[in-house]
Short mmCIF file of N, CA, C and O and ligand atoms in Angstrom, two decimals:
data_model
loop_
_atom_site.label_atom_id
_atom_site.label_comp_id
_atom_site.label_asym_id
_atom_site.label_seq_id
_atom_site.Cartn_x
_atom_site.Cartn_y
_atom_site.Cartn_z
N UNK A 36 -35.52 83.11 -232.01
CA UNK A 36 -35.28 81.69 -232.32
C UNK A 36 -34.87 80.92 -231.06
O UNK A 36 -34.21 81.51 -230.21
N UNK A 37 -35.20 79.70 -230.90
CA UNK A 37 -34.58 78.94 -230.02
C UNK A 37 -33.99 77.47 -230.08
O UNK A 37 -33.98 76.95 -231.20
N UNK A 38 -33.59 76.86 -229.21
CA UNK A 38 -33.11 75.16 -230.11
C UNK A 38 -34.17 74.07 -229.67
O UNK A 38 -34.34 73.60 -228.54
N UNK A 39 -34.67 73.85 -230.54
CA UNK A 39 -35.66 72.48 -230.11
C UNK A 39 -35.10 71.23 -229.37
O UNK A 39 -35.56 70.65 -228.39
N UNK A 40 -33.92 70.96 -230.16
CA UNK A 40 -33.13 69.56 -229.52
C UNK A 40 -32.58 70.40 -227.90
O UNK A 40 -32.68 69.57 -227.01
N UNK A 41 -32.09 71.68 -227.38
CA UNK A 41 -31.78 71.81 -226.33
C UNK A 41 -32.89 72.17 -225.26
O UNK A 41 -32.65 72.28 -224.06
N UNK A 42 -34.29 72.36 -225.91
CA UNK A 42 -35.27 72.45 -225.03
C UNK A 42 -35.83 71.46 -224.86
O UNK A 42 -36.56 71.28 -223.88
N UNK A 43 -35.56 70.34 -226.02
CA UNK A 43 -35.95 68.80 -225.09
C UNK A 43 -34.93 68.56 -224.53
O UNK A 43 -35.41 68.30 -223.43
N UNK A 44 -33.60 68.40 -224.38
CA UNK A 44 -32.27 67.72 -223.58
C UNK A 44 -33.05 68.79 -222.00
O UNK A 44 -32.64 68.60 -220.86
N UNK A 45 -34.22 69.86 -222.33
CA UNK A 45 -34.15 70.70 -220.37
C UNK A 45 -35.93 69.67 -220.30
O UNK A 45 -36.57 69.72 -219.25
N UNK A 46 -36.40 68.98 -221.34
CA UNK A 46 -37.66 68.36 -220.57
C UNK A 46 -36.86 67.19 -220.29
O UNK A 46 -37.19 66.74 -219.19
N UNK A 47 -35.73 66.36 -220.95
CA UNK A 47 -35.62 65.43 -220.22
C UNK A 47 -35.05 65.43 -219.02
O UNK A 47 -35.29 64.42 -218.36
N UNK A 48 -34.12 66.51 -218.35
CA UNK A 48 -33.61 66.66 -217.12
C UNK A 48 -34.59 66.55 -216.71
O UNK A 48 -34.65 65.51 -216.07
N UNK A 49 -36.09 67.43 -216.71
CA UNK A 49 -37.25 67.88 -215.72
C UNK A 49 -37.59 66.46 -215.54
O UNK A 49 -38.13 66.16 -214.48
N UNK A 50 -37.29 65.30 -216.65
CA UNK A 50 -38.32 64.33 -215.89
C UNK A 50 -37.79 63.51 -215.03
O UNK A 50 -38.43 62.48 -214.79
N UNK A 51 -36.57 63.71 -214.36
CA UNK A 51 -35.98 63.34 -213.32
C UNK A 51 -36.55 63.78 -212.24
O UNK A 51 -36.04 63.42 -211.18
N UNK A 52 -37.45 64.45 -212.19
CA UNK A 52 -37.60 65.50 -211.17
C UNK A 52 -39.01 64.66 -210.31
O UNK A 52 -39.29 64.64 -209.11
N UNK A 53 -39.85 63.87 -211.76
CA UNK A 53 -41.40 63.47 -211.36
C UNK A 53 -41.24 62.46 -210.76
O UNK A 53 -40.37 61.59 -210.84
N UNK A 54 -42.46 62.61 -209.89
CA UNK A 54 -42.86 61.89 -208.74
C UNK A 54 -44.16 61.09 -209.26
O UNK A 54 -45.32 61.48 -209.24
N UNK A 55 -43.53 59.59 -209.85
CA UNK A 55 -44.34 58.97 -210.34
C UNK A 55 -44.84 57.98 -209.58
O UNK A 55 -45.14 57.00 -210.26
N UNK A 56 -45.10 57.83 -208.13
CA UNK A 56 -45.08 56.42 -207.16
C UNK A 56 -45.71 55.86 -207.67
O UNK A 56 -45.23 54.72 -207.64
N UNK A 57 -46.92 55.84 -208.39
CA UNK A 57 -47.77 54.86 -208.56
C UNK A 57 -47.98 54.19 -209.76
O UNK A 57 -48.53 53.09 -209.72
N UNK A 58 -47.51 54.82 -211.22
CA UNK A 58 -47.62 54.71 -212.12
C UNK A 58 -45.85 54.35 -212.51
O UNK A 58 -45.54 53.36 -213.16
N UNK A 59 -45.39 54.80 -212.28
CA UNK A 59 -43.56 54.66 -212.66
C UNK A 59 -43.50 55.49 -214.32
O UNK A 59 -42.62 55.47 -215.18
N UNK A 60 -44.53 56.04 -214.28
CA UNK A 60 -44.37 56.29 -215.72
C UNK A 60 -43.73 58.22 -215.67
O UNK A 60 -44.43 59.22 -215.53
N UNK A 61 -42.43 58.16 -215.80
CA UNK A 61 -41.92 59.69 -215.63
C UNK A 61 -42.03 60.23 -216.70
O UNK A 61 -41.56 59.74 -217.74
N UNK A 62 -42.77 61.53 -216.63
CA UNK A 62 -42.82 62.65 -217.58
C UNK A 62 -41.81 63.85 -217.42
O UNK A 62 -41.69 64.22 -216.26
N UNK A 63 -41.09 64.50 -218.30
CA UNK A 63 -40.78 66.19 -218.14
C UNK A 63 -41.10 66.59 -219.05
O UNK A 63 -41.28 65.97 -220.10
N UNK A 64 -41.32 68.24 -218.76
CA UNK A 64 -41.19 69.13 -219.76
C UNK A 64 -40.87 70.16 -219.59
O UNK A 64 -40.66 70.59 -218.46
N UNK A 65 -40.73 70.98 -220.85
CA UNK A 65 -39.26 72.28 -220.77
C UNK A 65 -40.36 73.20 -221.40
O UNK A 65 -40.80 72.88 -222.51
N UNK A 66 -41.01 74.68 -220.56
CA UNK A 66 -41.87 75.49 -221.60
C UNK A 66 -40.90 77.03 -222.27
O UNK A 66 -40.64 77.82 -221.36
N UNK A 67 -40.56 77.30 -223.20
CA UNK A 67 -39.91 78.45 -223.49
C UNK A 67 -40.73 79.68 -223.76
O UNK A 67 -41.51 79.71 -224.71
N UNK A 68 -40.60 80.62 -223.00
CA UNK A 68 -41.31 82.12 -223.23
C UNK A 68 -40.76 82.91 -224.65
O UNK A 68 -39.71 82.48 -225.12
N UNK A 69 -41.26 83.76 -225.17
CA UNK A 69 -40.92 84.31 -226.15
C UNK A 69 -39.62 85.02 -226.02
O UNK A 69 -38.77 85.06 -226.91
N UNK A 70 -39.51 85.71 -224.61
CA UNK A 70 -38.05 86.09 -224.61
C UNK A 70 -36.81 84.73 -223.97
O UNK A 70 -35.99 84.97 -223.08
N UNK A 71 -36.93 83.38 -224.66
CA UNK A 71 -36.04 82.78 -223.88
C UNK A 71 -35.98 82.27 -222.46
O UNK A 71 -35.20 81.42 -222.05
N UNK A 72 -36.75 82.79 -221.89
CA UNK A 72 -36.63 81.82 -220.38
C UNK A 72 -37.46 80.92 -220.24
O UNK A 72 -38.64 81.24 -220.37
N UNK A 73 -37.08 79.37 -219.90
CA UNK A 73 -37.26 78.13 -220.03
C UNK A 73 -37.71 78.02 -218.51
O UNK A 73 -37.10 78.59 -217.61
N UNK A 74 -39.12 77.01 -218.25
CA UNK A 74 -39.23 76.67 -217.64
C UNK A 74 -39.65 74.93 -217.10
O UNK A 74 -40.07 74.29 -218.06
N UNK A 75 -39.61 74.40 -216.26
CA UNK A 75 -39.49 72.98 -216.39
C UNK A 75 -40.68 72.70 -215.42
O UNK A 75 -41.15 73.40 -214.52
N UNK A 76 -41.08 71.32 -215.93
CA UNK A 76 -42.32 70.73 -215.18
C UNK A 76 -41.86 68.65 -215.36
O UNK A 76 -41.26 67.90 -216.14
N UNK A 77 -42.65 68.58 -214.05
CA UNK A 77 -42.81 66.72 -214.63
C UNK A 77 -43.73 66.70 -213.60
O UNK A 77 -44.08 67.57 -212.80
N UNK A 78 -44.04 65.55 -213.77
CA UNK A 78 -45.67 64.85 -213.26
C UNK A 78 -45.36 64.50 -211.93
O UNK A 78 -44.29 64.05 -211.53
N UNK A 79 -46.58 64.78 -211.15
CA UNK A 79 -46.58 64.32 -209.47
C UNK A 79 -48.20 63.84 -209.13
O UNK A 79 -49.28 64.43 -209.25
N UNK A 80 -47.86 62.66 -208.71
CA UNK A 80 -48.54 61.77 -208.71
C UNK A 80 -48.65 61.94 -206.97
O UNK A 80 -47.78 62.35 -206.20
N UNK A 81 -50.20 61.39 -206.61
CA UNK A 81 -51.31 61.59 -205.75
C UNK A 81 -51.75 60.34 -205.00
O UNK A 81 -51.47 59.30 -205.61
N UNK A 82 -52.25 60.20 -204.06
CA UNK A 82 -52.53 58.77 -203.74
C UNK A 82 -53.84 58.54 -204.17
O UNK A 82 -54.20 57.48 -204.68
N UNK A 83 -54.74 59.77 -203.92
CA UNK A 83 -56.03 59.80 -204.37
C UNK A 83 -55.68 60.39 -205.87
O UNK A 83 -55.37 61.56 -206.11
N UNK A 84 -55.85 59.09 -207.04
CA UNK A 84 -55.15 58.94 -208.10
C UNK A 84 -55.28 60.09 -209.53
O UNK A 84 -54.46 60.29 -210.42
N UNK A 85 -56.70 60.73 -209.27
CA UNK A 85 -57.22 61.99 -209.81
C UNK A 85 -56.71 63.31 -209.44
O UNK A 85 -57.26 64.27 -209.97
N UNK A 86 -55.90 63.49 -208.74
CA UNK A 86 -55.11 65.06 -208.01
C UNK A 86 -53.87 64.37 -209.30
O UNK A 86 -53.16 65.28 -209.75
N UNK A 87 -53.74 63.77 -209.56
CA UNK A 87 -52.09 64.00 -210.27
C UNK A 87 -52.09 64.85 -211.29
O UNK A 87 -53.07 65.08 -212.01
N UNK A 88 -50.89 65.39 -211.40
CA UNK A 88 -50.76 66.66 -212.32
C UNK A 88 -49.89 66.30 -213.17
O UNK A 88 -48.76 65.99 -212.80
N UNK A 89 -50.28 66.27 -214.59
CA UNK A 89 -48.97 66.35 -215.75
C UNK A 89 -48.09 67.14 -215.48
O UNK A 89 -48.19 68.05 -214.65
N UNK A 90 -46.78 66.81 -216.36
CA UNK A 90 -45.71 67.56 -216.46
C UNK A 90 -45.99 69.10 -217.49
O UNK A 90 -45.25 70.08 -217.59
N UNK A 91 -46.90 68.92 -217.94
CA UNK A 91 -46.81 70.18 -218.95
C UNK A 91 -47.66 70.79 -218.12
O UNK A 91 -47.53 72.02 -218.19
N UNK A 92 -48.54 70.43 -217.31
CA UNK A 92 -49.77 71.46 -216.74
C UNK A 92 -48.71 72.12 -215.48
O UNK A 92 -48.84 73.33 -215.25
N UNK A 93 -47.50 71.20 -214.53
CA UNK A 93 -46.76 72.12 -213.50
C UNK A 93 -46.10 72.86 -214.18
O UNK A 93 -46.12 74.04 -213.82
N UNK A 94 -45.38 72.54 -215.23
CA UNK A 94 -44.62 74.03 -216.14
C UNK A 94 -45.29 75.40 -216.35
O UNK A 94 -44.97 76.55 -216.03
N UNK A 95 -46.65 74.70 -217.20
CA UNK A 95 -47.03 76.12 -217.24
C UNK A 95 -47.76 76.88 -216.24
O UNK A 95 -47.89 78.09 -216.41
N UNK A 96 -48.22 76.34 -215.29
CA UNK A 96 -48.91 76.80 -214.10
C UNK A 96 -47.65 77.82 -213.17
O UNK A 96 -47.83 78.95 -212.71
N UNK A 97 -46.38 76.94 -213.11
CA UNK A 97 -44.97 77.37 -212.57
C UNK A 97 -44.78 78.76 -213.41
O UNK A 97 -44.83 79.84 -212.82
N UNK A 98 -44.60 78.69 -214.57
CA UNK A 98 -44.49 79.93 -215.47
C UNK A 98 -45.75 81.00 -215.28
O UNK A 98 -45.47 82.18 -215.07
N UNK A 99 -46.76 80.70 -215.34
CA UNK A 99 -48.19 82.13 -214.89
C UNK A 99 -47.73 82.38 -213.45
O UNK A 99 -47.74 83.45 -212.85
N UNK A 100 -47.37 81.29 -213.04
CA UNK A 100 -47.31 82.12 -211.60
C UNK A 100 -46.23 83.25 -211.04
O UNK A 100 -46.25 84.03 -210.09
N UNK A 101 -45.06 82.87 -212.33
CA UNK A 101 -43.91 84.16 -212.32
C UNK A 101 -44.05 85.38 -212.97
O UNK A 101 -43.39 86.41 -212.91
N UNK A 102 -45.34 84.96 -213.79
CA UNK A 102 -45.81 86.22 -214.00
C UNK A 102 -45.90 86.11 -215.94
O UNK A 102 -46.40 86.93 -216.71
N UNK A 103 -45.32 84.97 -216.20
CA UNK A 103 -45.02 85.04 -217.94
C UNK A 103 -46.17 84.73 -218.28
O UNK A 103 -46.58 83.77 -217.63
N UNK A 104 -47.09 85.21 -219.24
CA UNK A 104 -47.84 84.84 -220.32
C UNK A 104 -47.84 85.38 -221.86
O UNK A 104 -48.58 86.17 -222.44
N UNK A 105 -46.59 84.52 -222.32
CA UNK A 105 -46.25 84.81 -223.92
C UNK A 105 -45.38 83.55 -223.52
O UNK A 105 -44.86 83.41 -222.41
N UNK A 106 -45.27 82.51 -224.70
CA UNK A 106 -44.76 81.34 -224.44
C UNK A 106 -44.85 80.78 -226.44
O UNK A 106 -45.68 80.85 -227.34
N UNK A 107 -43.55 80.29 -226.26
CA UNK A 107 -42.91 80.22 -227.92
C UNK A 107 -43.56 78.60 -228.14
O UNK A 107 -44.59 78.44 -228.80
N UNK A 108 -42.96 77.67 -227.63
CA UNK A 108 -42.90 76.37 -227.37
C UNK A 108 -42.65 75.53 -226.29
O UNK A 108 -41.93 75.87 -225.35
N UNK A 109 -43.45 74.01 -226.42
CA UNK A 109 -43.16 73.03 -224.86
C UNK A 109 -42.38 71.98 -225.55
O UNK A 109 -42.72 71.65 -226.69
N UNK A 110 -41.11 71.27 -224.84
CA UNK A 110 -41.27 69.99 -225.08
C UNK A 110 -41.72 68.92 -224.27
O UNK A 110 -42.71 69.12 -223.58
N UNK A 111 -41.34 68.20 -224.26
CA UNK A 111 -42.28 66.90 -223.30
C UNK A 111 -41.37 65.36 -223.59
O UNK A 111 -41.80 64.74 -224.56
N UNK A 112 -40.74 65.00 -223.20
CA UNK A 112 -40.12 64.05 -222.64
C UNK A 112 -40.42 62.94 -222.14
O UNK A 112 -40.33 63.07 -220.91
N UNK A 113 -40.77 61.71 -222.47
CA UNK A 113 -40.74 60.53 -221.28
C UNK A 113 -40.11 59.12 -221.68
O UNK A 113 -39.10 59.13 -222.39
N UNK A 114 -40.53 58.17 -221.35
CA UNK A 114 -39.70 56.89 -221.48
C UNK A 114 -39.52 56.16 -222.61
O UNK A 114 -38.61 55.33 -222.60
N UNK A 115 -40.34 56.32 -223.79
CA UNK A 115 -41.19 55.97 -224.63
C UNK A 115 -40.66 55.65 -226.12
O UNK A 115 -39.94 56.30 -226.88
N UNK A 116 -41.18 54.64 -226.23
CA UNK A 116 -40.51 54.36 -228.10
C UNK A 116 -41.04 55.42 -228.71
O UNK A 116 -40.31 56.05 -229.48
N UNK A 117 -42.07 55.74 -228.56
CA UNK A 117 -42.56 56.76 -229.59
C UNK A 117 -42.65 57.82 -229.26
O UNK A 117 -42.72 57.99 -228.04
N UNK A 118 -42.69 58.89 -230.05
CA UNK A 118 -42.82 60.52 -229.08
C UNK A 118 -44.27 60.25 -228.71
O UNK A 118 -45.24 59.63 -229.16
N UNK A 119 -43.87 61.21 -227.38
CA UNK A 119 -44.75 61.31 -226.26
C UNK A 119 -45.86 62.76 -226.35
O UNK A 119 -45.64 63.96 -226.18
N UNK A 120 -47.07 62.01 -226.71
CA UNK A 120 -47.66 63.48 -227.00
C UNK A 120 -48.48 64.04 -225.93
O UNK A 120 -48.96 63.13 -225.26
N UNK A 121 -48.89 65.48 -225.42
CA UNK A 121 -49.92 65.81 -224.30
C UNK A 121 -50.75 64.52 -223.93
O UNK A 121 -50.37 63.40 -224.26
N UNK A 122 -51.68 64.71 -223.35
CA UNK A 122 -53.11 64.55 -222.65
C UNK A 122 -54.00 65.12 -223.09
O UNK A 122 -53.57 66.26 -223.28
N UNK A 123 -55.24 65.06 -223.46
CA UNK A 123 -56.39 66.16 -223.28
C UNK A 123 -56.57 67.06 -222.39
O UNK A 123 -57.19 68.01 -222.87
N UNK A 124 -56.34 67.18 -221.47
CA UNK A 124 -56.20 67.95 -220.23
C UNK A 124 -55.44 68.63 -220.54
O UNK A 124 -55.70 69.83 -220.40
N UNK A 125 -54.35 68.30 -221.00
CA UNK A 125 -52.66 69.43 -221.07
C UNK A 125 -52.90 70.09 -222.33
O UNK A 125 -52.40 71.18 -222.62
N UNK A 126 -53.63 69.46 -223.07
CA UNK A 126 -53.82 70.41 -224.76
C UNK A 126 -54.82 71.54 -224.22
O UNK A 126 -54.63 72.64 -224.74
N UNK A 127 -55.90 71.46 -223.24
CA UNK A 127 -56.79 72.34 -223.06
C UNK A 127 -56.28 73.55 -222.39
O UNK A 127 -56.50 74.73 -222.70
N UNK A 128 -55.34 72.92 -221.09
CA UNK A 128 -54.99 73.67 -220.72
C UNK A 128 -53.78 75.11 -221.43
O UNK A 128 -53.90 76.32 -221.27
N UNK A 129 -52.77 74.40 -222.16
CA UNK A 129 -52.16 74.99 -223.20
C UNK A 129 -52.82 75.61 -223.98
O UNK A 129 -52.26 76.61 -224.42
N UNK A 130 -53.94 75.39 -224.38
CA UNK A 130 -54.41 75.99 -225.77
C UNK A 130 -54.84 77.37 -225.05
O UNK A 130 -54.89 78.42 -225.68
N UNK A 131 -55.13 77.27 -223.74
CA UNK A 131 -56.21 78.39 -223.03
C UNK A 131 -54.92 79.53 -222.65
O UNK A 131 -55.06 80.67 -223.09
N UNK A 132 -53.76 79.23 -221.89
CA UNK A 132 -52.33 79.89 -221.51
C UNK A 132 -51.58 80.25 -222.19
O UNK A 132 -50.82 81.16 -221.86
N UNK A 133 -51.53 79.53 -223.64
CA UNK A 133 -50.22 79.62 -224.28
C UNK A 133 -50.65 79.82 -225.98
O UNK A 133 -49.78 80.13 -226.79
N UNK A 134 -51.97 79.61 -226.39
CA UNK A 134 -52.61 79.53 -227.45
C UNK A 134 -51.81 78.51 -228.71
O UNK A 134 -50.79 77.82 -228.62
N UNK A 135 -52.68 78.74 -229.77
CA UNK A 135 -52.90 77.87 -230.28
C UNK A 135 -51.76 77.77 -231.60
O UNK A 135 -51.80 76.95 -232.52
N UNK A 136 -50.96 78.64 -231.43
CA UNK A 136 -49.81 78.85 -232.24
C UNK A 136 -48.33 78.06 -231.31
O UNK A 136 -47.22 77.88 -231.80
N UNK A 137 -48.83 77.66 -229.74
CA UNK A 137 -47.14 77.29 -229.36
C UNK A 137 -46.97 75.76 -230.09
O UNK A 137 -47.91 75.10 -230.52
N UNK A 138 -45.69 75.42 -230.12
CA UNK A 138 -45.00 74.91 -230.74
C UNK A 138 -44.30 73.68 -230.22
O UNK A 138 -43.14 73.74 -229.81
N UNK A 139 -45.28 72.13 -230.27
CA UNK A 139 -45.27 71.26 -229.30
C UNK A 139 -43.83 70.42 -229.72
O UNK A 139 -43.83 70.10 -230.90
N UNK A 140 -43.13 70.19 -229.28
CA UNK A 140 -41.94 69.30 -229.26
C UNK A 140 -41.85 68.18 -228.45
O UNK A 140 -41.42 68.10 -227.30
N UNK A 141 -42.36 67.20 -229.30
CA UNK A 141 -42.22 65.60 -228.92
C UNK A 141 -40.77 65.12 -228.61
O UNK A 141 -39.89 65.71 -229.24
N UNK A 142 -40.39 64.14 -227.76
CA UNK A 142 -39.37 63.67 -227.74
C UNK A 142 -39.58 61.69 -227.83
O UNK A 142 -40.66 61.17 -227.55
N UNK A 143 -38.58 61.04 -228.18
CA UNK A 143 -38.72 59.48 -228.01
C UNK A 143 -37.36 59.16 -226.95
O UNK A 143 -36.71 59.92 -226.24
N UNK A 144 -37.30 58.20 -227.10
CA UNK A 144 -36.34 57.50 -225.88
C UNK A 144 -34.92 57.39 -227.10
O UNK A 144 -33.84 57.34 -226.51
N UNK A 145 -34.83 57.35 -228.16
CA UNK A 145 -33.35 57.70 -228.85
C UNK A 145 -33.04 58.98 -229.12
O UNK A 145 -32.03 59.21 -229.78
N UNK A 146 -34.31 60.56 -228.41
CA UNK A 146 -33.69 61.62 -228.84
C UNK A 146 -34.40 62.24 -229.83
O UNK A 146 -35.03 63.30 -229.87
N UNK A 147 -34.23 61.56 -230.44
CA UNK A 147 -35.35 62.57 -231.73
C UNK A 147 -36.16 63.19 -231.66
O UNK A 147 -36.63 63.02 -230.54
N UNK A 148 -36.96 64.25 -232.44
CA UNK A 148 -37.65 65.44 -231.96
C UNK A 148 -38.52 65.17 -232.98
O UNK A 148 -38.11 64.41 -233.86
N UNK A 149 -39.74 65.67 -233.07
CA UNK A 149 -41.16 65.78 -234.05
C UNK A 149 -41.97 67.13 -233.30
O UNK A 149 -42.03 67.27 -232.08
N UNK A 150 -42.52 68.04 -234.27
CA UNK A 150 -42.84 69.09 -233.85
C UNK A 150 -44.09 69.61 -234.65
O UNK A 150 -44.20 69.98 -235.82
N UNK A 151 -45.34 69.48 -233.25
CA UNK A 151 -46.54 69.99 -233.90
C UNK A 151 -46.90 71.84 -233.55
O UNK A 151 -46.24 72.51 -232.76
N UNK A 152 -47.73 72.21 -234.13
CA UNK A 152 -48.29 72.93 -233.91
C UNK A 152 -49.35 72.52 -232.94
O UNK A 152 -50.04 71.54 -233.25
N UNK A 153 -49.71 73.47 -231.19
CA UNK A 153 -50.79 72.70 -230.08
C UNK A 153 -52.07 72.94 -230.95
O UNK A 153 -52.95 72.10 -230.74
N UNK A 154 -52.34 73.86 -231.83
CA UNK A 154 -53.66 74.22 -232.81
C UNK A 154 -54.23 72.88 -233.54
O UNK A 154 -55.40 72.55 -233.69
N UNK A 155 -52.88 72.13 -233.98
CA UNK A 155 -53.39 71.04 -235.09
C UNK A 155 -53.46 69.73 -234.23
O UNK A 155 -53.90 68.72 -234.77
N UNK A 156 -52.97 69.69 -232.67
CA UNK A 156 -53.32 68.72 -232.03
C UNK A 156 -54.63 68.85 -231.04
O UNK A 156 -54.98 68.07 -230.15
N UNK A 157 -55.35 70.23 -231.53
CA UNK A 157 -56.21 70.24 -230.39
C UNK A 157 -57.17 71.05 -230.98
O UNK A 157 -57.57 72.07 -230.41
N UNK A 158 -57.84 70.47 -232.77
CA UNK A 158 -59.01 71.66 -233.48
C UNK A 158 -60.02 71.58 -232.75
O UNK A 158 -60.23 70.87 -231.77
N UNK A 159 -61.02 72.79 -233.59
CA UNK A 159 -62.34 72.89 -232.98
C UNK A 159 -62.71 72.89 -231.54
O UNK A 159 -63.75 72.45 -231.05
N UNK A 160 -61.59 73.52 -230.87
CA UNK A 160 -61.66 73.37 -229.29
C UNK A 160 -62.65 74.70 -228.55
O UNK A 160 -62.91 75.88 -228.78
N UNK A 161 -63.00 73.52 -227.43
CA UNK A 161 -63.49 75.40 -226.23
C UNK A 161 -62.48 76.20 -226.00
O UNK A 161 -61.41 75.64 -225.78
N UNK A 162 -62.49 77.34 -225.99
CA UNK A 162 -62.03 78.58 -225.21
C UNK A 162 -62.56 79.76 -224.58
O UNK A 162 -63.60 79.60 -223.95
N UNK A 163 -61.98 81.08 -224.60
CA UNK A 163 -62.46 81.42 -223.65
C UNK A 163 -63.41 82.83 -224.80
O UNK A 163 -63.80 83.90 -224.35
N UNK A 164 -63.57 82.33 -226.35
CA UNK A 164 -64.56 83.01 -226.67
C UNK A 164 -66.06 82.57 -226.83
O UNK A 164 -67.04 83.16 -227.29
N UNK A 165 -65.88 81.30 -226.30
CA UNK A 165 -67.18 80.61 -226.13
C UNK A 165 -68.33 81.44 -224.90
O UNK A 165 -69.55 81.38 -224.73
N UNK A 166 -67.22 82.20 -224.20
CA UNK A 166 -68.00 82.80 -222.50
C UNK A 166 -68.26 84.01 -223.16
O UNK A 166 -69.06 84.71 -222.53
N UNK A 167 -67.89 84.46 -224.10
CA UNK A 167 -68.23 85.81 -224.03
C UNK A 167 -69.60 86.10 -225.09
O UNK A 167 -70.04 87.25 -225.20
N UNK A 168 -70.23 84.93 -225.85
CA UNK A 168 -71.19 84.94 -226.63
C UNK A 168 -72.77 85.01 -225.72
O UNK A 168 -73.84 85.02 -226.34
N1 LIG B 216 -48.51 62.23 -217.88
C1 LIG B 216 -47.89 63.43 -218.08
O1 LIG B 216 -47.24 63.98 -217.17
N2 LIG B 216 -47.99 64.02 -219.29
C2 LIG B 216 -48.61 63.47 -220.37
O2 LIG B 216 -48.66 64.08 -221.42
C3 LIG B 216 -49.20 62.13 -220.26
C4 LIG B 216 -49.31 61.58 -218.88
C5 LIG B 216 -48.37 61.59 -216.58
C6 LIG B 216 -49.60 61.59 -215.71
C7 LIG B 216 -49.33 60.39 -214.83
O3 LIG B 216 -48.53 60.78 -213.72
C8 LIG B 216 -48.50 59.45 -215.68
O4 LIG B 216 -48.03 60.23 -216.75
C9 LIG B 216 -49.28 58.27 -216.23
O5 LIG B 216 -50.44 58.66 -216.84
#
């Protein structure tokens, strides 16, 4: 088990972290492995405006690269009246690293939490049994 409200209170620290120059628009996010260790991401922004990287894609990229691939849930954090949901990009990438069972945790700007399944925000998707047909 883990706490949803304390793994968004670690995406909103992370989004202190993003480097939004061009957009001002700060993202974090907090990814939790199955055994508990939390890792954090926020968005870094590019001059050549297509290199920028979401906050959920440096988390989990940060996390494969320590070696974790088993991952419970993300949250995701930003400025926003409404919860803040992925990208297309960040659902693909998630769905492919972390599959289709992790456990997306929205956050809004008063705190509150809403929690999808990444499967039901991202059906009928490519993966990687499409290569092997
Ligand atoms: N962004 C994220 O980091 N995550 C999302 O889910 C949506 C968008 C970033 C990318 C860019 O730096 C800024 O927000 C504006 O699009």
């Amino acid at each position: 088990m883990f706490d949803a409200k304390e793994l968004s209170r670690k995406a909103v620290e992370a989004k202190s972290k993003a480097v939004a120059t061009y957009s001002n628009f700060h993202v974090g996010a907090a990814l939790i492995t199955n055994d508990g260790k939390i890792y954090q991401g926020a968005n870094i922004e590019n001059s050549s405006y297509g290199l920028t990287i979401c906050a959920e894609r440096t988390a989990v990229f940060t996390a494969v690269l320590e070696g974790e691939r088993n991952f419970k849930a993300i949250a995701v954090a930003g400025d926003t009246e409404d919860f803040l949901p992925p990208c297309g990009a960040c659902r693909q990438v998630l769905a492919d690293l972390c599959g289709k069972d992790l456990e997306v945790i929205l956050t809004n700007q008063k705190g509150e939490i809403n929690t999808f399944k990444l499967g039901d925000l991202l059906p009928y998707s490519f993966g990687e049994d499409f290569l092997k047909s």
